[in-house]
Amino acid sequence: MKPTRIAFDDALQKVRDHAYAGPCEVLPVIMANGRILAQPVVAQRNCPPFDMSAMDGFAIRKDTLKLPGDHSLWIGEAQFAGEPMRPLSKNEARPIYTGAAVPSGTGAVLVKEKANIAGTSLLLSEALMAGANIRLTGEDARLNETVLDRPIRLNPAMVGTLSAYGVTNVTVRAKPRVAILVLGDELAGSEDATADQIIDANGPMVRALLEDAGCSILQHTRIKDDAQAICEALCSALDNGVNMIISTGGASVGAKDLLRSSVEAIGALIYFHGAHMRPGKPVLFATSRSGVPIFGLPGNPVAALVGARFFIMSAIRAWYGMSGEQPILRWSDCQDSGQTRILKAYAKPTEAGSAVVVLPGQQSHMMRSLLAANAWIVQGGDQPRRLFPLFDLLNDRADE
Ligand SMILES: Nc1nc2c(c(=O)[nH]1)N[C@H]1C(S)=C(S)[C@@H](COP(=O)(O)OP(=O)(O)OC[C@H]3O[C@@H](n4cnc5c(N)ncnc54)[C@H](O)[C@@H]3O)O[C@H]1N2
Ligand code: MOO
């Protein structure tokens, strides 16, 4: 029996139901930028690792902090960052620099600009607040504290922070290995397209999206509308051990639309072919006999992008052990239209929240507005209207 067309949100759920989590690997933190964390990370040291000065100035003893009137302290030998800590002596004012260990007995650090120096003495004319200009041991992170505990894409700030916390290795998900098959007799590359050919936009676009999402591209081929060639490409991708196959084009009902029959011919199981959505209506989702997800994205470029942005990212999230994506905004209105419309939009932060503009040129062959878009409005299909970023950055916040 032919699978019937399903609602957009049901289709997303179907993908999640049949996608699976990928294996893990351990990487040095320095190599893990852009990778998805798979296990919680625990601080391996206190940060700061010891009480340290926050300013260049003078370490002043606790017992001389609050002395009234001018009080003369002798200036000791400087304490630099990286040097072992030496305790403060009685009536000593120790020159100290930002990041240097605060000597034991210190009550506060007097900033250099406020120091009144006379020869080898420092005149303390005003009382200092206890603890002033001292960074406390572990006030940023404590030894053995869990500092990241969810699947999230590591970014340069995280790489730096985890390094500061003494973390050398992290456990991340392996990169999904994917094959991209671009179908269409009419297609050629931009460098060699003749006047009657169409330049392949989907191949570069889907590849870039997958690379951004952390995938390894094992195979990327342009294939003619030929059943045998399509079946061979599908089988060779499976033989190469890919974790996902993505095709574009040939997904509709035309005489040369051979994706569905080819997917059936290799014994894959189709879960849906067609969703109540525009663009992207003829999208197909199947799994191979060995359970590898196969996506048939429609040929119209905006339809291909929408399919990749929502359906493939849904499978990639499952691979990474992440939950389903939440919209960045959910409006209260709900348009009961039966069909989900996915609109290219520009969202601009304002003082009152966010101003969202639907861009002109919404048909699925019109790419121009993609050059300005930064978001999608998803509306209709019995769901509240929602706003999603143009691409899923896999950086869900902890409170989601
Ligand atoms: N009788 C019907 N016709 C169509 C229907 C339908 O329901 N009944 N659906 C329409 C919708 S909606 C879409 S979307 C398209 C999808 O068709 P296919 O997936 O079969 O794609 P093609 O026919 O191969 O191509 C459609 C269009 O896109 C251009 N294209 C294809 N690949 C690329 C590429 N890699 N880069 C740039 N452009 C590409 C192709 O030249 C065509 O213009 O079907 C409608 N028809
Ligand atoms: O659904 Mo198709 O994507 O309109 O062009």
mmCIF file of N, CA, C and O and ligand atoms in Angstrom, residues 277-282 298 300 302-304 363-365, ligand 2:
data_model
loop_
_atom_site.group_PDB
_atom_site.id
_atom_site.type_symbol
_atom_site.label_atom_id
_atom_site.label_comp_id
_atom_site.label_asym_id
_atom_site.label_seq_id
_atom_site.Cartn_x
_atom_site.Cartn_y
_atom_site.Cartn_z
ATOM 1 N N MET A 277 2.636 20.259 3.145
ATOM 2 C CA MET A 277 3.483 21.434 3.376
ATOM 3 C C MET A 277 3.876 22.053 2.041
ATOM 4 O O MET A 277 3.891 21.364 1.009
ATOM 5 N N ARG A 278 4.143 23.344 2.058
ATOM 6 C CA ARG A 278 4.717 24.025 0.909
ATOM 7 C C ARG A 278 5.774 24.968 1.418
ATOM 8 O O ARG A 278 5.493 25.691 2.347
ATOM 9 N N PRO A 279 6.934 25.071 0.856
ATOM 10 C CA PRO A 279 7.427 24.150 -0.151
ATOM 11 C C PRO A 279 7.837 22.814 0.475
ATOM 12 O O PRO A 279 7.874 22.684 1.698
ATOM 13 N N GLY A 280 8.135 21.873 -0.385
ATOM 14 C CA GLY A 280 8.646 20.592 0.084
ATOM 15 C C GLY A 280 7.654 19.454 0.009
ATOM 16 O O GLY A 280 7.941 18.351 0.494
ATOM 17 N N LYS A 281 6.527 19.697 -0.637
ATOM 18 C CA LYS A 281 5.419 18.726 -0.646
ATOM 19 C C LYS A 281 5.827 17.292 -1.008
ATOM 20 O O LYS A 281 5.458 16.347 -0.304
ATOM 21 N N PRO A 282 6.608 17.059 -2.083
ATOM 22 C CA PRO A 282 6.834 15.650 -2.460
ATOM 23 C C PRO A 282 7.948 14.935 -1.675
ATOM 24 O O PRO A 282 8.453 13.909 -2.121
ATOM 25 N N PRO A 298 12.692 17.235 -2.612
ATOM 26 C CA PRO A 298 12.218 17.679 -3.921
ATOM 27 C C PRO A 298 13.286 18.506 -4.632
ATOM 28 O O PRO A 298 14.177 19.076 -3.999
ATOM 29 N N ASN A 300 12.965 21.377 -6.540
ATOM 30 C CA ASN A 300 12.925 22.841 -6.448
ATOM 31 C C ASN A 300 13.811 23.276 -5.280
ATOM 32 O O ASN A 300 13.656 22.772 -4.153
ATOM 33 N N VAL A 302 14.212 25.695 -3.049
ATOM 34 C CA VAL A 302 13.758 26.097 -1.713
ATOM 35 C C VAL A 302 13.089 24.903 -1.019
ATOM 36 O O VAL A 302 13.209 24.727 0.199
ATOM 37 N N ALA A 303 12.445 24.050 -1.811
ATOM 38 C CA ALA A 303 11.848 22.832 -1.246
ATOM 39 C C ALA A 303 12.954 21.910 -0.725
ATOM 40 O O ALA A 303 12.826 21.304 0.344
ATOM 41 N N ALA A 304 14.054 21.812 -1.473
ATOM 42 C CA ALA A 304 15.185 20.979 -1.030
ATOM 43 C C ALA A 304 15.778 21.543 0.263
ATOM 44 O O ALA A 304 16.084 20.804 1.206
ATOM 45 N N GLN A 363 7.820 31.426 -3.762
ATOM 46 C CA GLN A 363 7.708 30.168 -4.513
ATOM 47 C C GLN A 363 8.985 29.340 -4.369
ATOM 48 O O GLN A 363 10.057 29.877 -4.121
ATOM 49 N N SER A 364 8.835 28.040 -4.609
ATOM 50 C CA SER A 364 9.937 27.141 -4.260
ATOM 51 C C SER A 364 11.110 27.173 -5.247
ATOM 52 O O SER A 364 12.132 26.558 -5.000
ATOM 53 N N HIS A 365 10.950 27.917 -6.362
ATOM 54 C CA HIS A 365 12.105 28.079 -7.262
ATOM 55 C C HIS A 365 12.778 29.430 -7.030
ATOM 56 O O HIS A 365 13.808 29.723 -7.621
HETATM 57 O O1 MOO B 2 6.259 21.878 -2.562
HETATM 58 MO MO1 MOO B 2 6.990 22.363 -3.977
HETATM 59 O O2 MOO B 2 8.194 22.514 -2.886
HETATM 60 O O3 MOO B 2 6.121 23.866 -3.874
HETATM 61 O O4 MOO B 2 7.638 23.449 -4.959
#
